[in-house]
């Protein structure tokens, strides 16, 4: 947004980076460019699958004692609470009598009233309880969303009342479908709340509003890289750290990398060896939603702004022949192991745990389910046989592109020879050489002629009408006496009006179960599919068949094998043993753009329901495609053959002959 400008010749540093945290209006006119340039950037990025999140400063306006003209030409006078560019006037700021500190500034982090009703470092505090302020902030959010922005970091959310934030968020538009977002998608919010067990405001108070920054992670990763034995405890609920599905984690940010808010125990690009290890581990492990930092080199001046031209406008990022940055830009995101570990994180998103852990103080390794395996070494080189938990096969190591063989028992010889990039990573479905194309230079004036490649969209059209044969496989090795069921349909957050009465629930999808055979192997499947008329979110339907006195726990699947000599052989199973199968005729008109959701359940076991599934990106297979919206379930395509794996985000969609 439009912000304060501190020119040369004052007692303060000229054009410091932090001037943009002092808003003057909500016009998109900043040191980074003007409104049209912003629209152009957002829309070009969306076109190649890169989403833009705005760092929104809505707790306050510019600091007391400041007046003049902002970066977009709007006049203002902070002491008068006068910001005509929005406009805000005195009534839009927190009444002075509500702040209990002597000088009107935040000075007691033990008192939430003080933290939220006083001025943060003299920055004029907006009155978030006012409906006018809420609407103006929401209008700002919506104007960004309408351009194509995907969400927001909310600056200083710690200094805002959660109810005020919620009201602002609720008034904000859905994401823009013209920019490739599915209908009815809410913006992604993450809130800056520095909670280091040092005050009255906690991350938990912001649950329900989106993700919350977890600054204790910065400290934990610093300690863990220093002393590998501490790495397994990196998520410490006993320390008050946010739940895994609430935490927003990072190794460093723009403040703590230079000693501003929340600093101390922080590793940055200035310690490249430890930093690589810290970022790689962060991207490999399952805790939290991750962000990586990309910086300019500030040397020792913690106020200095980005590299700039003679008129102080931000200078171009210059990319060198080896894909790294120059011209003052550090571009940590282009460091080879960091770039590659982003790919790893996306590939293993569906596996919620770290498994097959190995840690000898110098080498740390673990797998993510059977989707990927990661190792790093602190000093020296590595050559060691480790259990990877991965299916047998040949994988291409992401950093070096070397071939790695995983044996039938899941072990593999793990080698790291480059002490500069001491990282090893393999994953299912990733290859080391599909890196984004490196263009020679990039800057605000250059329109890329070679777009960064994105994974292709569905190669087969969606089937949104009529009843079509649909097959589902879920890979899961169970114990004797256990069976697999699925529940599904459409999530209630996506389709309004869902009920808990399966006969009328619009989130349930009509289907007719097809027989897989009449041998005794299929007795249970046949008994439980009797009277099963819908894929729904509930257990047995009224009138659904039982087997041996045991009711169904949803729609039944049958154990199948790809081995023709096995009684569970099914010709459509090209995958192996333990691929549980459902074959139905499904009403595709009841799906969302040809897609439906499901989750599996294991009967007679401690497993029960699957954990939440993060199915990201394109499905493999000849039909492929990517789900039209985000959900915590598997998402399959009506009229196609769908292959999933229990507790995993992987998906394959094939064409049914
Ligand atoms: C500038 C000048 C000021 C001037 C002001 C107004 O520097 O002298 O008074 O203008 O004219 C940035 C800069 C500021 C700058 C500001 C506006 O960092 O220097 O002020 O722009 O231009 C608190 C907030 C947190 C905030 C952080 C900096 O809770 O929201 O301070 N971060 C965001 C942005 C940041 C920005 C702003 C907010 C303002 O990311 O870039 O400021 O828009 C404790 C508390 C924290 C508190 C810190 C710092 O933290 O818990 O809530 O953060 O103190 O006050 C250990 C402890 C940790 C402690 C930390 C202190 O790590 O464990 O708990 O030490 O460093």
XYZ file of C-alpha atoms and ligand atoms in Angstrom:
723
model
C 0.000 0.000 0.000
C 0.977 3.652 -0.178
C 3.500 4.304 2.582
C 5.615 6.906 4.317
C 8.696 8.158 2.483
C 11.738 9.256 4.498
C 13.932 11.263 2.117
C 17.599 12.110 2.400
C 18.639 14.898 4.697
C 16.653 14.086 7.852
C 18.038 12.756 11.126
C 16.689 9.320 10.134
C 18.173 6.905 7.600
C 17.068 7.721 4.043
C 14.443 5.424 2.513
C 14.796 2.693 5.181
C 13.170 -0.644 4.393
C 10.725 -0.138 7.262
C 9.109 2.999 5.842
C 6.620 0.746 4.073
C 5.239 -0.425 7.433
C 3.812 3.072 7.912
C 0.696 3.216 5.707
C -0.606 6.442 4.208
C -3.457 4.966 2.135
C -4.535 1.693 0.527
C -3.531 2.701 -2.996
C -1.171 0.210 -4.626
C 1.560 2.808 -5.059
C 4.781 1.885 -3.282
C 8.541 1.893 -3.606
C 8.101 -1.319 -5.597
C 5.938 0.154 -8.328
C 2.534 1.586 -9.198
C -0.962 0.152 -9.373
C -0.765 -0.955 -13.001
C 2.592 -2.621 -12.458
C 1.199 -4.458 -9.453
C -1.808 -5.721 -11.427
C 0.501 -6.790 -14.234
C 2.779 -8.695 -11.864
C -0.031 -10.492 -10.043
C -1.750 -11.541 -13.232
C 1.406 -12.689 -14.992
C 2.338 -14.695 -11.927
C -1.095 -16.309 -11.705
C -0.838 -17.252 -15.361
C 2.209 -19.408 -14.591
C 0.947 -20.846 -11.300
C 2.750 -18.482 -8.922
C 0.464 -17.059 -6.227
C 0.941 -13.639 -4.650
C 0.336 -12.902 -0.960
C 0.188 -9.300 0.219
C 1.941 -8.150 3.384
C -0.969 -6.072 4.739
C -0.416 -3.441 7.436
C -3.867 -2.748 8.867
C -3.213 -2.426 12.601
C -2.021 1.130 12.217
C -1.163 4.043 9.964
C 2.043 6.130 9.965
C 3.821 7.070 13.212
C 3.158 10.136 15.331
C 5.116 13.244 14.444
C 4.962 12.495 10.733
C 3.195 14.473 8.003
C 3.597 15.296 4.334
C 3.014 13.219 1.210
C 3.092 9.428 0.842
C 4.597 7.255 -1.884
C 1.380 7.584 -3.925
C 1.027 11.351 -3.606
C -1.584 11.407 -0.797
C -1.216 14.029 1.889
C -1.401 13.055 5.578
C -0.856 14.311 9.109
C -0.426 11.566 11.695
C -0.753 13.749 14.783
C -4.159 14.909 13.472
C -5.099 11.329 12.539
C -5.755 12.669 9.084
C -5.282 10.295 6.133
C -7.459 11.665 3.294
C -6.162 9.034 0.849
C -8.277 6.338 2.568
C -9.935 8.476 4.048
C -9.458 8.059 7.824
C -10.064 10.773 10.386
C -9.745 10.968 14.162
C -12.840 8.805 14.829
C -11.153 5.857 13.054
C -8.322 5.602 15.627
C -8.423 3.889 19.010
C -9.641 6.448 21.578
C -6.728 7.590 23.752
C -8.561 6.690 26.959
C -8.668 3.026 25.913
C -4.863 2.813 26.054
C -3.615 2.444 29.597
C 0.025 3.421 29.082
C 1.391 6.821 30.111
C 2.702 7.838 26.691
C 0.103 6.063 24.568
C 2.584 3.437 23.338
C 2.604 -0.326 23.845
C 4.842 -0.880 26.876
C 3.447 -3.943 28.661
C 3.373 -7.212 26.720
C 1.807 -8.859 29.785
C -1.419 -6.923 29.260
C -3.495 -7.621 26.120
C -5.373 -4.296 26.463
C -2.060 -2.479 26.393
C -0.757 -4.544 23.452
C -3.905 -4.021 21.369
C -5.219 -0.575 22.301
C -1.961 1.392 22.421
C 0.327 2.573 19.614
C 3.006 0.068 18.563
C 6.267 2.056 18.490
C 4.282 5.286 18.050
C 2.344 3.983 15.013
C -1.187 5.433 15.067
C -3.487 2.593 16.125
C -6.604 2.009 14.016
C -9.823 1.312 15.946
C -10.696 -2.159 14.667
C -13.961 -2.280 16.619
C -15.383 0.438 14.370
C -17.581 -0.840 11.549
C -16.196 1.877 9.237
C -12.606 0.772 9.864
C -13.539 -2.879 9.402
C -15.215 -2.071 6.088
C -12.293 0.033 4.833
C -9.773 -2.682 5.653
C -12.014 -5.295 4.030
C -12.339 -3.064 0.945
C -8.544 -2.971 0.768
C -8.323 -6.768 1.108
C -11.042 -7.176 -1.527
C -9.349 -4.791 -3.944
C -6.233 -6.982 -3.750
C -8.235 -10.190 -4.095
C -10.113 -8.797 -7.094
C -6.790 -8.175 -8.840
C -5.869 -11.824 -8.252
C -4.017 -11.880 -4.937
C -4.331 -15.230 -3.118
C -4.076 -14.083 0.489
C -2.422 -11.975 3.145
C 0.215 -11.792 5.826
C -1.425 -9.626 8.461
C 1.286 -7.454 9.977
C 1.156 -6.873 13.743
C -1.918 -9.105 14.140
C -0.758 -9.516 17.741
C -1.792 -5.893 18.202
C -5.289 -6.436 16.803
C -8.247 -8.007 18.601
C -9.054 -11.383 16.997
C -12.760 -10.445 16.743
C -11.883 -7.310 14.768
C -9.677 -9.322 12.432
C -12.406 -11.897 11.935
C -14.927 -9.192 11.032
C -12.521 -7.705 8.465
C -11.825 -11.131 6.975
C -15.520 -12.057 6.818
C -16.271 -8.887 4.835
C -13.593 -9.758 2.249
C -14.459 -11.095 -1.196
C -13.812 -14.659 -2.361
C -10.791 -15.197 -4.596
C -11.105 -14.146 -8.215
C -12.285 -17.001 -10.462
C -11.036 -15.093 -13.533
C -7.544 -15.505 -12.077
C -7.807 -19.278 -11.915
C -9.157 -19.739 -8.396
C -12.051 -22.183 -7.918
C -15.419 -20.643 -7.087
C -16.130 -19.860 -3.425
C -12.481 -19.999 -2.332
C -11.536 -17.852 0.663
C -8.249 -15.940 0.772
C -5.380 -17.571 2.725
C -4.566 -15.520 5.826
C -1.515 -15.848 8.044
C -1.129 -13.633 11.052
C 2.037 -12.147 12.493
C 1.894 -12.921 16.193
C 5.264 -13.039 17.952
C 4.662 -15.443 20.823
C 7.851 -16.530 22.532
C 6.159 -17.355 25.822
C 6.927 -13.775 26.771
C 3.523 -12.187 27.118
C -0.234 -12.362 27.430
C -0.973 -12.717 23.718
C -0.661 -16.285 22.420
C -0.867 -17.871 18.987
C -3.779 -19.994 20.200
C -5.951 -16.868 20.507
C -5.839 -16.625 16.700
C -6.973 -20.178 15.942
C -9.863 -20.143 13.501
C -8.517 -17.111 11.614
C -5.964 -18.867 9.434
C -2.339 -19.748 10.058
C -0.275 -18.057 12.773
C 3.451 -17.285 12.629
C 5.400 -19.569 14.981
C 8.517 -17.634 15.996
C 9.595 -20.341 18.431
C 10.341 -22.431 15.346
C 13.096 -19.933 14.366
C 14.725 -20.486 17.726
C 14.237 -24.266 17.641
C 15.747 -24.682 14.180
C 18.739 -22.564 15.167
C 19.377 -24.743 18.196
C 18.675 -27.925 16.236
C 21.166 -27.138 13.481
C 23.732 -26.329 16.140
C 23.005 -29.589 17.960
C 21.293 -32.183 15.723
C 20.103 -34.153 18.755
C 17.518 -31.420 19.362
C 15.934 -31.729 15.917
C 13.332 -34.368 16.712
C 11.775 -32.064 19.300
C 11.432 -29.180 16.907
C 7.669 -29.074 17.335
C 7.194 -28.783 21.067
C 3.545 -28.534 22.109
C 4.662 -28.360 25.735
C 6.271 -25.039 24.850
C 2.944 -23.704 23.613
C 3.869 -24.005 19.927
C 0.921 -23.831 17.539
C -0.674 -27.071 16.335
C 0.827 -28.447 13.089
C -2.228 -27.419 11.077
C -2.143 -23.873 12.499
C 1.572 -23.087 12.527
C 3.237 -20.952 9.858
C 6.976 -21.649 10.074
C 10.165 -20.151 8.666
C 13.850 -20.083 9.475
C 14.101 -16.290 9.462
C 12.040 -13.294 8.385
C 12.672 -9.698 7.367
C 12.743 -8.562 11.007
C 14.696 -11.183 12.876
C 17.326 -11.603 10.122
C 18.425 -8.034 10.915
C 17.769 -7.837 14.654
C 14.291 -6.245 14.609
C 11.191 -7.810 16.267
C 11.520 -11.347 17.573
C 15.256 -11.560 16.967
C 17.798 -13.668 18.861
C 18.812 -17.243 18.009
C 18.231 -16.708 14.295
C 20.214 -18.160 11.390
C 20.317 -16.227 8.126
C 22.038 -16.163 4.743
C 25.060 -14.815 6.574
C 25.730 -18.346 7.873
C 25.236 -20.126 4.532
C 26.213 -23.614 5.686
C 23.887 -23.713 8.671
C 21.232 -21.815 6.773
C 21.090 -24.408 3.989
C 20.748 -27.169 6.550
C 18.079 -25.240 8.446
C 15.950 -24.453 5.405
C 16.349 -27.949 3.936
C 15.302 -29.575 7.213
C 12.364 -27.171 7.516
C 11.116 -28.082 4.048
C 11.673 -31.807 4.671
C 9.913 -32.148 8.034
C 6.118 -32.172 8.345
C 5.438 -29.442 10.948
C 3.596 -26.323 9.840
C 3.047 -24.413 6.616
C 6.455 -23.275 5.405
C 7.735 -20.008 4.010
C 11.238 -19.436 2.676
C 13.062 -16.131 2.804
C 14.620 -14.335 -0.136
C 16.758 -11.340 0.764
C 18.953 -8.548 -0.391
C 22.316 -8.177 1.315
C 22.028 -5.474 3.972
C 25.582 -5.817 5.207
C 25.701 -4.430 8.729
C 23.160 -1.643 8.242
C 19.881 -2.925 9.688
C 17.908 0.050 8.319
C 19.114 0.057 4.718
C 16.472 -0.550 2.050
C 16.754 -2.771 -1.019
C 19.318 -2.173 -3.781
C 18.210 0.995 -5.497
C 18.780 3.166 -8.531
C 19.871 6.787 -8.326
C 16.245 7.882 -7.885
C 15.903 5.394 -4.970
C 13.473 3.134 -6.839
C 14.147 -0.556 -6.246
C 16.814 -1.956 -8.543
C 16.495 -5.003 -10.808
C 17.214 -8.496 -9.651
C 19.935 -9.740 -11.979
C 20.165 -13.488 -12.478
C 23.565 -14.832 -13.462
C 24.352 -17.653 -15.873
C 24.453 -20.188 -13.038
C 20.945 -19.235 -11.946
C 22.030 -17.240 -8.907
C 21.457 -13.543 -8.195
C 23.716 -10.514 -8.254
C 23.248 -6.754 -8.050
C 22.922 -6.939 -4.258
C 20.255 -9.636 -4.168
C 20.906 -12.811 -2.193
C 17.994 -14.907 -3.561
C 18.223 -17.734 -1.032
C 15.314 -19.336 -2.899
C 17.676 -20.007 -5.815
C 20.326 -21.778 -3.775
C 20.294 -25.253 -5.357
C 19.386 -27.311 -2.312
C 16.671 -24.851 -1.241
C 15.050 -24.796 -4.693
C 15.093 -28.585 -4.847
C 13.726 -29.024 -1.337
C 10.661 -26.971 -2.273
C 9.967 -29.623 -4.889
C 10.470 -32.325 -2.248
C 8.027 -30.649 0.136
C 5.312 -30.513 -2.512
C 5.889 -34.147 -3.448
C 5.589 -35.478 0.113
C 2.790 -33.169 1.262
C 0.415 -36.082 1.802
C 2.626 -37.828 4.360
C 1.984 -36.269 7.737
C 4.802 -37.876 9.685
C 8.568 -38.325 9.601
C 9.452 -42.025 9.647
C 12.554 -44.244 9.558
C 14.411 -41.629 11.557
C 18.196 -41.756 11.810
C 20.267 -39.253 13.797
C 23.871 -39.760 14.939
C 24.591 -36.112 15.676
C 26.305 -35.533 12.332
C 23.850 -37.204 9.956
C 20.084 -36.763 10.108
C 17.754 -38.726 7.854
C 14.078 -39.617 7.679
C 11.359 -40.579 5.245
C 7.971 -38.987 4.727
C 5.697 -42.022 4.626
C 6.767 -43.865 1.501
C 6.699 -40.692 -0.597
C 10.171 -39.327 -0.033
C 13.447 -39.709 1.844
C 15.713 -36.912 3.093
C 19.208 -36.839 4.581
C 21.669 -34.106 5.520
C 25.158 -34.079 6.957
C 26.743 -31.429 9.127
C 30.395 -32.071 8.349
C 32.304 -34.232 5.885
C 30.827 -36.532 3.281
C 28.329 -39.339 3.588
C 28.153 -42.881 2.310
C 25.844 -45.039 4.331
C 23.199 -47.715 3.881
C 19.912 -46.466 5.359
C 16.281 -47.571 5.463
C 14.371 -45.210 3.173
C 10.847 -46.605 3.553
C 10.447 -46.119 -0.205
C 9.215 -48.612 -2.783
C 12.007 -50.400 -4.644
C 13.180 -48.617 -7.763
C 15.566 -46.071 -9.196
C 15.149 -42.448 -8.183
C 16.948 -39.351 -9.271
C 18.530 -37.528 -6.326
C 17.197 -33.983 -6.409
C 20.356 -31.972 -5.739
C 22.902 -33.916 -7.808
C 20.630 -35.739 -10.292
C 22.535 -38.979 -9.506
C 20.599 -42.241 -9.798
C 19.764 -43.860 -6.470
C 18.638 -47.462 -6.188
C 16.183 -48.405 -3.468
C 16.347 -52.145 -2.809
C 13.398 -54.474 -2.296
C 13.713 -54.124 1.487
C 13.601 -50.323 1.256
C 17.281 -49.778 2.001
C 19.554 -47.675 -0.181
C 23.125 -46.444 -0.277
C 22.937 -42.742 0.619
C 25.771 -40.601 -0.697
C 26.586 -36.932 -0.170
C 29.900 -35.759 -1.579
C 29.359 -32.017 -2.017
C 30.058 -30.327 1.307
C 28.665 -27.062 -0.118
C 25.187 -28.537 -0.604
C 25.142 -31.289 2.028
C 21.625 -32.451 1.257
C 20.175 -35.683 -0.150
C 16.547 -36.029 -1.258
C 14.552 -38.490 -3.326
C 10.814 -38.594 -3.766
C 8.127 -40.393 -5.703
C 7.122 -38.594 -8.863
C 9.899 -35.992 -8.740
C 12.814 -35.675 -11.019
C 15.819 -33.459 -10.543
C 15.792 -31.860 -13.943
C 12.352 -30.281 -14.266
C 13.633 -27.104 -12.676
C 12.067 -23.812 -13.635
C 13.809 -22.297 -16.640
C 16.407 -19.773 -15.626
C 16.074 -16.576 -17.616
C 19.197 -14.468 -18.036
C 17.916 -11.403 -16.233
C 14.632 -10.527 -14.713
C 13.335 -7.269 -13.447
C 10.206 -5.195 -13.483
C 10.614 -4.149 -17.134
C 11.188 -7.551 -18.691
C 8.258 -9.633 -19.810
C 9.451 -13.231 -19.863
C 9.149 -14.660 -23.321
C 9.661 -18.189 -22.039
C 7.093 -18.761 -19.328
C 8.175 -20.846 -16.378
C 6.770 -24.303 -17.079
C 3.942 -25.442 -14.856
C 2.629 -28.938 -14.517
C 0.145 -29.540 -17.307
C -3.591 -29.318 -16.626
C -5.918 -32.270 -17.067
C -5.215 -34.039 -20.274
C -8.730 -35.469 -20.300
C -11.926 -33.420 -19.993
C -13.980 -33.455 -16.808
C -17.144 -35.553 -16.868
C -19.841 -33.483 -15.246
C -23.005 -35.083 -16.561
C -24.681 -38.467 -16.628
C -23.939 -41.736 -14.844
C -20.484 -43.188 -15.540
C -18.450 -46.114 -14.351
C -15.928 -44.896 -11.772
C -13.247 -47.022 -10.131
C -11.379 -46.262 -6.920
C -8.273 -47.995 -5.584
C -6.903 -47.244 -2.122
C -3.576 -48.857 -1.305
C -3.428 -50.025 2.305
C -1.825 -53.034 3.936
C -4.166 -54.163 6.689
C -4.095 -57.032 9.169
C -6.259 -60.151 9.038
C -9.880 -59.428 9.834
C -9.673 -55.777 8.901
C -11.557 -54.246 5.993
C -11.435 -50.960 4.165
C -14.416 -48.662 3.625
C -14.734 -45.199 2.130
C -16.910 -42.250 2.966
C -17.141 -39.227 0.772
C -19.117 -36.905 -1.462
C -18.536 -33.147 -1.381
C -17.283 -31.231 1.636
C -19.858 -29.067 3.418
C -17.574 -26.029 3.182
C -17.661 -26.293 -0.595
C -21.336 -27.075 -1.150
C -23.825 -25.099 0.898
C -26.902 -26.708 2.459
C -25.495 -30.083 3.469
C -27.459 -31.982 6.062
C -26.800 -34.956 8.296
C -29.676 -36.867 6.750
C -28.127 -39.030 4.065
C -31.401 -39.433 2.132
C -31.581 -35.684 1.387
C -27.976 -34.555 1.875
C -26.858 -32.638 -1.243
C -23.232 -33.437 -0.384
C -23.815 -37.178 -0.974
C -23.422 -38.621 -4.496
C -25.677 -41.337 -5.903
C -23.976 -44.497 -7.061
C -24.707 -48.124 -7.825
C -22.023 -50.586 -6.753
C -20.847 -52.982 -9.477
C -19.954 -56.574 -8.710
C -16.291 -57.561 -8.687
C -16.997 -61.308 -8.696
C -18.979 -63.965 -6.967
C -16.239 -66.079 -5.408
C -16.036 -66.216 -1.614
C -13.221 -63.657 -1.783
C -15.903 -61.059 -2.559
C -18.509 -62.190 0.002
C -17.972 -59.232 2.297
C -17.875 -56.671 -0.521
C -21.044 -58.099 -1.992
C -22.871 -58.246 1.343
C -21.941 -54.728 2.395
C -22.630 -53.172 -1.011
C -26.201 -54.496 -0.937
C -28.412 -51.420 -0.442
C -25.465 -49.018 -0.596
C -26.834 -46.250 -2.826
C -24.602 -43.294 -2.098
C -21.064 -42.133 -1.505
C -21.762 -40.146 1.664
C -20.076 -38.939 4.839
C -21.964 -41.296 7.147
C -21.659 -44.937 8.179
C -24.034 -47.642 7.004
C -27.126 -46.500 5.130
C -30.554 -47.608 6.315
C -31.064 -50.948 4.616
C -27.387 -51.510 3.792
C -26.334 -55.150 4.060
C -24.392 -56.707 6.932
C -21.782 -59.478 6.934
C -21.520 -62.007 9.751
C -23.531 -59.660 11.947
C -21.121 -56.782 11.293
C -22.549 -53.562 9.849
C -20.773 -51.656 7.103
C -18.702 -48.596 8.059
C -19.423 -46.785 4.807
C -19.067 -47.945 1.225
C -17.027 -51.201 1.187
C -13.868 -51.833 -0.820
C -12.533 -55.273 -1.767
C -8.907 -56.392 -1.333
C -7.402 -56.879 -4.806
C -4.141 -57.895 -6.401
C -2.474 -57.495 -9.777
C -1.290 -61.095 -9.593
C -3.485 -63.362 -11.812
C -2.937 -66.365 -9.551
C -4.367 -64.540 -6.520
C -8.110 -64.945 -5.724
C -8.267 -61.149 -5.383
C -6.955 -60.628 -8.930
C -8.630 -57.765 -10.807
C -7.524 -56.928 -14.336
C -7.827 -53.175 -13.653
C -5.334 -53.502 -10.812
C -1.951 -52.837 -12.433
C -0.349 -51.867 -9.158
C 0.203 -54.804 -6.818
C -1.240 -56.424 -3.716
C -3.256 -54.502 -1.132
C -5.004 -52.212 -3.589
C -8.528 -52.085 -2.172
C -11.058 -51.504 -4.934
C -14.492 -49.992 -5.450
C -16.312 -50.165 -8.788
C -19.446 -48.031 -9.113
C -21.656 -46.274 -11.588
C -21.594 -42.709 -10.289
C -23.840 -39.752 -11.051
C -21.232 -37.288 -12.291
C -23.752 -34.425 -12.364
C -23.615 -34.451 -8.558
C -19.849 -33.853 -8.419
C -17.912 -30.571 -8.319
C -16.684 -30.002 -11.879
C -16.308 -33.762 -12.257
C -14.471 -34.283 -8.948
C -15.564 -35.878 -5.651
C -13.915 -36.401 -2.251
C -13.348 -39.446 -0.102
C -11.537 -40.745 2.931
C -10.875 -44.376 3.877
C -11.630 -46.187 7.126
C -10.077 -49.413 8.446
C -12.511 -51.539 10.452
C -11.483 -53.540 13.534
C -8.271 -51.591 14.029
C -6.680 -48.717 15.832
C -6.183 -46.894 12.530
C -9.823 -46.075 11.893
C -10.128 -43.023 9.708
C -7.262 -41.778 7.636
C -5.575 -38.568 8.721
C -6.104 -35.392 6.763
C -4.941 -35.643 3.183
C -3.087 -32.891 1.347
C -3.500 -33.763 -2.320
C -1.541 -31.061 -4.110
C -0.743 -30.480 -7.747
C -1.438 -32.634 -10.713
C -2.418 -36.278 -10.438
C -0.327 -38.734 -12.381
C -1.855 -40.944 -15.055
C -3.203 -40.526 -18.550
C -6.249 -38.562 -17.394
C -4.396 -36.623 -14.685
C -5.830 -33.319 -13.587
C -5.712 -31.392 -10.347
C -8.545 -31.005 -7.865
C -10.583 -27.837 -8.382
C -10.367 -26.814 -4.722
C -8.342 -27.573 -1.602
C -9.750 -30.069 0.894
C -8.453 -32.452 3.532
C -9.684 -35.506 1.624
C -8.613 -37.499 -1.405
C -10.184 -36.017 -4.522
C -11.046 -38.260 -7.468
C -12.551 -37.857 -10.924
C -15.963 -39.184 -11.858
C -15.905 -41.492 -14.870
C -12.227 -42.394 -14.427
C -10.039 -44.880 -12.569
C -8.549 -43.283 -9.448
C -5.618 -44.644 -7.450
C -4.902 -43.362 -3.933
C -2.739 -44.479 -1.052
C -3.870 -44.502 2.606
C -2.701 -41.396 4.519
C -1.005 -40.047 1.421
C -1.692 -37.144 -0.935
C -0.611 -39.032 -4.040
C -3.135 -39.589 -6.834
C -3.246 -41.222 -10.236
C -6.149 -40.849 -12.637
C -6.381 -43.223 -15.594
C -8.826 -43.502 -18.462
C -11.316 -46.379 -18.161
C -11.470 -48.308 -21.376
C 10.041 2.799 12.937
C 11.178 3.216 13.827
C 10.657 3.485 15.229
C 9.541 4.524 15.184
C 8.451 4.044 14.262
C 7.317 5.027 14.100
O 12.162 2.187 13.868
O 11.744 3.977 16.008
O 9.003 4.696 16.482
O 9.035 3.787 12.977
O 7.739 6.198 13.466
C 9.024 -2.081 11.198
C 10.339 -1.832 11.947
C 10.213 -0.740 12.976
C 9.610 0.508 12.347
C 8.250 0.127 11.783
C 7.513 1.285 11.152
O 10.754 -3.034 12.570
O 11.503 -0.447 13.482
O 9.498 1.521 13.339
O 8.453 -0.881 10.754
O 8.250 1.854 10.152
C 6.669 -6.093 17.786
C 5.343 -6.386 17.116
C 5.496 -6.943 15.719
C 6.456 -6.113 14.881
C 7.777 -6.042 15.646
C 8.791 -5.199 14.878
O 4.600 -7.275 17.928
O 4.225 -6.915 15.095
O 7.540 -5.435 16.915
N 6.631 -6.673 13.535
C 5.894 -6.097 12.385
C 6.743 -6.059 11.132
C 7.829 -5.020 11.267
C 7.197 -3.650 11.392
C 5.941 -3.648 12.135
C 5.326 -4.783 12.624
C 5.201 -2.366 12.214
O 7.205 -7.328 10.831
O 8.724 -5.052 10.196
O 8.135 -2.751 12.056
O 4.371 -2.319 11.060
C 8.870 -8.677 21.786
C 7.399 -8.854 21.561
C 7.025 -8.668 20.122
C 7.557 -7.360 19.605
C 9.080 -7.322 19.850
C 9.702 -6.017 19.357
O 9.640 -9.689 21.139
O 6.986 -10.143 21.963
O 5.615 -8.674 19.978
O 7.296 -7.299 18.207
O 9.305 -7.475 21.237
O 9.175 -4.956 20.090
C 13.209 -11.680 21.978
C 11.965 -12.061 22.692
C 10.766 -11.565 21.927
C 10.828 -10.099 21.818
C 12.082 -9.806 21.067
C 12.314 -8.323 20.894
O 13.295 -12.377 20.763
O 11.872 -13.451 22.781
O 9.595 -11.911 22.543
O 13.214 -10.313 21.736
O 13.140 -8.115 19.784
